[in-house]
Amino acid sequence: MLGLMQDWPLLCHRIIDHAGTNHPERTIVTRSVEGPFHATTYAELRARALRLAQRLDKAGIRHGDRVATLAWNTWRHIEAWYGIMGIGAIYHTVNPRLFSDQITWIVNHAEDRLILADLTFVPLLEQLAAKLPTLERYVLLCDRAHMPQTSLKNAVPYEEWIGEVDGDFAWKTFDENTAAGMCYTSGTTGDPKGVLYSHRSNVLHGLMANGADMKGYSSRDVVMPVVPMFHANCWAMMFAAPMAGAALVMPGAKLDGASLFELLNRYKVTSTAAVPTVWLMLLQHLEATGGKLPHLKKVVIGGSACPRAMAKTFQDVYGVEVIHAWGMTEMSPLGTACTLKPEYAGLAGDARLDIQQKQGQTPFMVEMKITDDAGRRLGWDGKTSGRLKVRGPSVARAYYKEEGDVLDEEGFFDTGDVSTVDRYGYMHVTDRAKDVIKSGGEWISSIELENLAVGHPKVAEAAVIGVKHPKWDERPLLIVVLKKEQSASRDEILKFMQGKIAKWWLPDEVIFVDEIPHTATGKIQKTTLRERFKDFVLPSAAAQ
Amino acid sequence: MLGLMQDWPLLCHRIIDHAGTNHPERTIVTRSVEGPFHATTYAELRARALRLAQRLDKAGIRHGDRVATLAWNTWRHIEAWYGIMGIGAIYHTVNPRLFSDQITWIVNHAEDRLILADLTFVPLLEQLAAKLPTLERYVLLCDRAHMPQTSLKNAVPYEEWIGEVDGDFAWKTFDENTAAGMCYTSGTTGDPKGVLYSHRSNVLHGLMANGADMKGYSSRDVVMPVVPMFHANCWAMMFAAPMAGAALVMPGAKLDGASLFELLNRYKVTSTAAVPTVWLMLLQHLEATGGKLPHLKKVVIGGSACPRAMAKTFQDVYGVEVIHAWGMTEMSPLGTACTLKPEYAGLAGDARLDIQQKQGQTPFMVEMKITDDAGRRLGWDGKTSGRLKVRGPSVARAYYKEEGDVLDEEGFFDTGDVSTVDRYGYMHVTDRAKDVIKSGGEWISSIELENLAVGHPKVAEAAVIGVKHPKWDERPLLIVVLKKEQSASRDEILKFMQGKIAKWWLPDEVIFVDEIPHTATGKIQKTTLRERFKDFVLPSAAAQ
């Protein structure tokens, strides 16, 4: 028997309808790419998104078509998402930080028909345009006055373009499982993979993000999404904030410490989110200038592990609550957040920071398990580490244009991370599955060894990889870049590490190099290192 | 094009799975119907709900079957809901406060196969049993030691009954639109109507209730649902609390001021919810004993309008934030909550109380409009009142066993309330549509006149109905019950009201009566009054 409740599909444009109707005067302030501050409201933003939807429709963009955006966080970029989704087309956020070859590859793979781009990226696009045959038109996110001279095909200023329709338009209606957005992951190996969000997954994900133990926005919040809209679906903020009627402060192209500090205080931002690198710049600026953060209440830190010292400084010096979070593009992206359950809520000082080093708890609608390599579930004791796998309505089951699902027999997606989970459900990422070193049937975390090694005063950067060993299968090799004008010996480094880890975790050898290779997004390229050292013979192996 | 996210149906038992897995040790404390306090955890509760599901399955309860509950708020009642839903059967909460004829009618209309009942209700059931032929078995919510002598068919103690299976069972899987629960509305006219919630509507409604501007539970909350589980789906609390991992305190059968006060402080309740009558008893108890509420942060007050003095006392005397809320059985039931948007958040004292007299803002997934009798939308100016209509995934579209949808052409459900909405989206119920007095094309709120009349020191209760008028169509007639040993004249009452309302709102006549008729749930039975006074000739009409 079916229930007798209304059929009300979970469509993303209902979110901007809600904000525009019930929070019509709430502001969205942007540091525009052109320069000046710009302010609008949810009512205006909704009206302009409808106008864009109408203009796209007039341009022949149809249900299922991909429309690329190459843009910073601005009010126009939000309009773009909602306008594109509102006719059943798909926003495809292109990450300008990728290598140009990757950008070309994903625009062609997605077969984007249009691109909406900020002025910043015109030179890049002019350089790539010849290799982007599917793009019929370049819409530049500016008005006529700011329109540059450009060779880009059918280039037109956004304001003029959407001004060509009257705005008398209604959202299209369709199944809630219709694709809404697309974001490519850039792994350290192979081609990028396209994740295809649906209206349903975006709406449910926004609801999930608004739980009190996640981002938990209210209409009284002023939210600054520093994490770019082209990064992992903007961490749910473009859905969660308007759903809650929260005000938005959009930082545009300037993400340096001084610029963010100005926005945080000028607009009384209460909640913000970004990767550690950004917050390092902000904290350096604060330290240099003596600046304070009287309005900011919460900072979400994710994308990579939140350094302990960063959490401590935000909390102890500036009185800002740190929420260490974890997720991935394939998870829309929210997976866990380290807010404190009652079991931990009473902790202070180091004990609290210890817990906050974990990535935290899942919300309802994210299920997780850890397994061994054979797929058997492992216990939640806070010590046993295993492959982290997740399930839920905002988790991917497949990649765009790839055959079949990537899920296990229980429907879980393998995150590629290795983690522990404690008895209270707190997940802690200990390594990437492909980087973990398997020594004598046990797992050694490359990340822990690297973190320990960079604690040595002479070490600038460290990478640990597993190399073959006749007895132990693999043993850790530590690769080190020393700080400028420093010298150190193998024994000096290993002695520093001794006693701080289990004895059998100690790397078998230390190699000093000038440079460690990185991906476009700044991750250590361990595949290159493994290739380079694949025939390396450890002293301990040679002795066998 | 469809998205590529996981198919993860919104099924209610996933909520208790989440709580049992991620908040396994969080407690559910009950003042048991038998007497002593009882404590359990989400992990245990989930395990026992699974056991009940297995036992129901063994008893031949199938997908779509209705299982009644006639029970107070206890841990066993929560198990009952989840156990019943977990095999695709339907929990049907029977309200023991209904007249016995109504109880008989709804159990027969629902064709309930089993009933799970508290000991309190055994005498009532024994009296009705002969008229309840569909019930195959009475499961009494107790153990063998507390089992009474009873003539009820196949009566068995719950604990013994679920002890007959081993608990090795998995939830069934089905479409998320499957019916999950059923609750009958008892209107002031006609037969009760069955609202049939789905798994999807319950899950979405729980998510909605957990928004920061609604109930907004976190894992650190201790939630006491005083509103009974048999009242309007327990105001979402049975879904929202375990979803958030909040602890629960279940008050059982004792809802008097002293009993609730004991629970609030003993278990450090942070958030609670009930109708004004309950809070009146608590406030009287506090005043009499000098009790304080050091732990309670939020009290949700709904079911009927929250008196201004009640809001003021909770906030000013006890430091508890009042959330005036509105909803109805057909809305799962949450419609609005009067939390403060930034436009109002700075208000204090009387200005704040003025706003808090409104029923407040809708969450995302509740859409509302106000219309005139012809269905035309009216503006949101805080003054114009119209019929309040709502739309959303947790709003009913039809009633059980009744033909066709009850929605308007835009898919909105007519709440039967008349309200204003202000520019910031705050809804204020001014009357019931059938009670509003239509005088010369304008609407007069019977509720406002009644509230004003009971402000007179000699008036115990007041009801206002419209009576026919040759010129104005209808004019208000005020019906008054005086306090004991008081006497008053027509002119004395009208003079008191004069100047406090628009002149043309003043009732044309005052009638003094000994008693005003009420429904089983305590509402004034205006149909009876209208019938009684249908031929009443107003002096103003006679003069025409």
PDB file of N, CA and C in Angstrom, chain A residues 212-253:
ATOM      1  N   ALA A 212      22.229  19.901  12.651  1.00  0.00           N
ATOM      2  CA  ALA A 212      22.935  20.674  13.687  1.00  0.00           C
ATOM      3  C   ALA A 212      24.363  20.191  13.896  1.00  0.00           C
ATOM      4  N   ASP A 213      24.634  18.911  13.642  1.00  0.00           N
ATOM      5  CA  ASP A 213      25.983  18.404  13.820  1.00  0.00           C
ATOM      6  C   ASP A 213      26.806  18.448  12.536  1.00  0.00           C
ATOM      7  N   MET A 214      26.246  19.041  11.501  1.00  0.00           N
ATOM      8  CA  MET A 214      27.007  19.256  10.266  1.00  0.00           C
ATOM      9  C   MET A 214      27.216  20.774  10.150  1.00  0.00           C
ATOM     10  N   LYS A 215      26.793  21.393   9.047  1.00  0.00           N
ATOM     11  CA  LYS A 215      26.978  22.845   8.956  1.00  0.00           C
ATOM     12  C   LYS A 215      25.898  23.582   9.746  1.00  0.00           C
ATOM     13  N   GLY A 216      24.660  23.046   9.702  1.00  0.00           N
ATOM     14  CA  GLY A 216      23.600  23.579  10.556  1.00  0.00           C
ATOM     15  C   GLY A 216      23.278  25.051  10.386  1.00  0.00           C
ATOM     16  N   TYR A 217      23.142  25.514   9.146  1.00  0.00           N
ATOM     17  CA  TYR A 217      22.864  26.938   8.924  1.00  0.00           C
ATOM     18  C   TYR A 217      21.461  27.325   9.383  1.00  0.00           C
ATOM     19  N   SER A 218      21.328  28.559   9.879  1.00  0.00           N
ATOM     20  CA  SER A 218      20.028  29.142  10.171  1.00  0.00           C
ATOM     21  C   SER A 218      19.883  30.415   9.355  1.00  0.00           C
ATOM     22  N   SER A 219      18.690  31.016   9.421  1.00  0.00           N
ATOM     23  CA  SER A 219      18.449  32.260   8.687  1.00  0.00           C
ATOM     24  C   SER A 219      19.262  33.415   9.269  1.00  0.00           C
ATOM     25  N   ARG A 220      19.817  33.220  10.459  1.00  0.00           N
ATOM     26  CA  ARG A 220      20.618  34.277  11.079  1.00  0.00           C
ATOM     27  C   ARG A 220      22.101  34.154  10.731  1.00  0.00           C
ATOM     28  N   ASP A 221      22.454  33.103  10.010  1.00  0.00           N
ATOM     29  CA  ASP A 221      23.859  32.932   9.635  1.00  0.00           C
ATOM     30  C   ASP A 221      24.228  33.790   8.430  1.00  0.00           C
ATOM     31  N   VAL A 222      25.485  34.190   8.424  1.00  0.00           N
ATOM     32  CA  VAL A 222      26.079  34.819   7.241  1.00  0.00           C
ATOM     33  C   VAL A 222      27.200  33.878   6.818  1.00  0.00           C
ATOM     34  N   VAL A 223      27.005  33.247   5.675  1.00  0.00           N
ATOM     35  CA  VAL A 223      27.876  32.155   5.254  1.00  0.00           C
ATOM     36  C   VAL A 223      28.825  32.633   4.149  1.00  0.00           C
ATOM     37  N   MET A 224      30.109  32.407   4.345  1.00  0.00           N
ATOM     38  CA  MET A 224      31.065  32.724   3.281  1.00  0.00           C
ATOM     39  C   MET A 224      31.674  31.435   2.741  1.00  0.00           C
ATOM     40  N   PRO A 225      31.276  31.043   1.540  1.00  0.00           N
ATOM     41  CA  PRO A 225      31.871  29.857   0.914  1.00  0.00           C
ATOM     42  C   PRO A 225      33.202  30.261   0.280  1.00  0.00           C
ATOM     43  N   VAL A 226      34.289  29.941   0.968  1.00  0.00           N
ATOM     44  CA  VAL A 226      35.605  30.227   0.393  1.00  0.00           C
ATOM     45  C   VAL A 226      36.006  29.090  -0.542  1.00  0.00           C
ATOM     46  N   VAL A 227      35.627  27.880  -0.185  1.00  0.00           N
ATOM     47  CA  VAL A 227      35.899  26.767  -1.096  1.00  0.00           C
ATOM     48  C   VAL A 227      35.191  27.081  -2.412  1.00  0.00           C
ATOM     49  N   PRO A 228      35.907  26.992  -3.522  1.00  0.00           N
ATOM     50  CA  PRO A 228      35.314  27.432  -4.790  1.00  0.00           C
ATOM     51  C   PRO A 228      34.149  26.553  -5.242  1.00  0.00           C
ATOM     52  N   MET A 229      33.236  27.157  -5.960  1.00  0.00           N
ATOM     53  CA  MET A 229      32.111  26.405  -6.511  1.00  0.00           C
ATOM     54  C   MET A 229      32.596  25.330  -7.488  1.00  0.00           C
ATOM     55  N   PHE A 230      33.817  25.495  -8.016  1.00  0.00           N
ATOM     56  CA  PHE A 230      34.338  24.454  -8.928  1.00  0.00           C
ATOM     57  C   PHE A 230      35.010  23.326  -8.162  1.00  0.00           C
ATOM     58  N   HIS A 231      35.022  23.415  -6.834  1.00  0.00           N
ATOM     59  CA  HIS A 231      35.637  22.354  -6.027  1.00  0.00           C
ATOM     60  C   HIS A 231      34.530  21.514  -5.381  1.00  0.00           C
ATOM     61  N   ALA A 232      34.395  20.266  -5.833  1.00  0.00           N
ATOM     62  CA  ALA A 232      33.520  19.289  -5.159  1.00  0.00           C
ATOM     63  C   ALA A 232      32.156  19.858  -4.775  1.00  0.00           C
ATOM     64  N   ASN A 233      31.457  20.417  -5.767  1.00  0.00           N
ATOM     65  CA  ASN A 233      30.067  20.844  -5.542  1.00  0.00           C
ATOM     66  C   ASN A 233      29.949  21.883  -4.426  1.00  0.00           C
ATOM     67  N   CYS A 234      31.046  22.621  -4.216  1.00  0.00           N
ATOM     68  CA  CYS A 234      31.066  23.711  -3.221  1.00  0.00           C
ATOM     69  C   CYS A 234      30.616  23.239  -1.837  1.00  0.00           C
ATOM     70  N   TRP A 235      30.922  22.009  -1.528  1.00  0.00           N
ATOM     71  CA  TRP A 235      30.666  21.481  -0.178  1.00  0.00           C
ATOM     72  C   TRP A 235      29.229  21.733   0.286  1.00  0.00           C
ATOM     73  N   ALA A 236      28.280  21.609  -0.625  1.00  0.00           N
ATOM     74  CA  ALA A 236      26.844  21.695  -0.300  1.00  0.00           C
ATOM     75  C   ALA A 236      26.355  23.106  -0.026  1.00  0.00           C
ATOM     76  N   MET A 237      27.244  24.086   0.026  1.00  0.00           N
ATOM     77  CA  MET A 237      26.820  25.407   0.499  1.00  0.00           C
ATOM     78  C   MET A 237      25.829  26.114  -0.414  1.00  0.00           C
ATOM     79  N   MET A 238      25.889  25.856  -1.714  1.00  0.00           N
ATOM     80  CA  MET A 238      24.971  26.527  -2.636  1.00  0.00           C
ATOM     81  C   MET A 238      23.536  26.007  -2.502  1.00  0.00           C
ATOM     82  N   PHE A 239      23.373  24.888  -1.818  1.00  0.00           N
ATOM     83  CA  PHE A 239      22.032  24.355  -1.564  1.00  0.00           C
ATOM     84  C   PHE A 239      21.638  24.590  -0.096  1.00  0.00           C
ATOM     85  N   ALA A 240      22.581  24.323   0.810  1.00  0.00           N
ATOM     86  CA  ALA A 240      22.261  24.409   2.239  1.00  0.00           C
ATOM     87  C   ALA A 240      21.970  25.847   2.677  1.00  0.00           C
ATOM     88  N   ALA A 241      22.713  26.809   2.151  1.00  0.00           N
ATOM     89  CA  ALA A 241      22.529  28.197   2.610  1.00  0.00           C
ATOM     90  C   ALA A 241      21.168  28.765   2.169  1.00  0.00           C
ATOM     91  N   PRO A 242      20.802  28.715   0.882  1.00  0.00           N
ATOM     92  CA  PRO A 242      19.472  29.235   0.525  1.00  0.00           C
ATOM     93  C   PRO A 242      18.323  28.427   1.131  1.00  0.00           C
ATOM     94  N   MET A 243      18.517  27.138   1.330  1.00  0.00           N
ATOM     95  CA  MET A 243      17.507  26.312   1.995  1.00  0.00           C
ATOM     96  C   MET A 243      17.195  26.854   3.387  1.00  0.00           C
ATOM     97  N   ALA A 244      18.232  27.325   4.064  1.00  0.00           N
ATOM     98  CA  ALA A 244      18.089  27.845   5.428  1.00  0.00           C
ATOM     99  C   ALA A 244      17.797  29.335   5.441  1.00  0.00           C
ATOM    100  N   GLY A 245      17.858  29.981   4.281  1.00  0.00           N
ATOM    101  CA  GLY A 245      17.681  31.432   4.249  1.00  0.00           C
ATOM    102  C   GLY A 245      18.865  32.183   4.832  1.00  0.00           C
ATOM    103  N   ALA A 246      20.039  31.565   4.793  1.00  0.00           N
ATOM    104  CA  ALA A 246      21.240  32.233   5.306  1.00  0.00           C
ATOM    105  C   ALA A 246      21.757  33.235   4.290  1.00  0.00           C
ATOM    106  N   ALA A 247      22.312  34.340   4.760  1.00  0.00           N
ATOM    107  CA  ALA A 247      22.953  35.316   3.870  1.00  0.00           C
ATOM    108  C   ALA A 247      24.267  34.734   3.351  1.00  0.00           C
ATOM    109  N   LEU A 248      24.710  35.230   2.195  1.00  0.00           N
ATOM    110  CA  LEU A 248      25.948  34.727   1.614  1.00  0.00           C
ATOM    111  C   LEU A 248      26.933  35.868   1.363  1.00  0.00           C
ATOM    112  N   VAL A 249      28.195  35.579   1.567  1.00  0.00           N
ATOM    113  CA  VAL A 249      29.270  36.503   1.195  1.00  0.00           C
ATOM    114  C   VAL A 249      30.184  35.727   0.252  1.00  0.00           C
ATOM    115  N   MET A 250      30.273  36.199  -0.985  1.00  0.00           N
ATOM    116  CA  MET A 250      30.993  35.472  -2.019  1.00  0.00           C
ATOM    117  C   MET A 250      32.326  36.176  -2.283  1.00  0.00           C
ATOM    118  N   PRO A 251      33.443  35.464  -2.080  1.00  0.00           N
ATOM    119  CA  PRO A 251      34.740  36.152  -2.094  1.00  0.00           C
ATOM    120  C   PRO A 251      35.331  36.427  -3.470  1.00  0.00           C
ATOM    121  N   GLY A 252      34.668  35.990  -4.556  1.00  0.00           N
ATOM    122  CA  GLY A 252      35.214  36.265  -5.882  1.00  0.00           C
ATOM    123  C   GLY A 252      36.586  35.652  -6.080  1.00  0.00           C
ATOM    124  N   ALA A 253      37.481  36.398  -6.712  1.00  0.00           N
ATOM    125  CA  ALA A 253      38.775  35.835  -7.108  1.00  0.00           C
ATOM    126  C   ALA A 253      39.854  35.986  -6.044  1.00  0.00           C
TER     127      ALA A 253
END
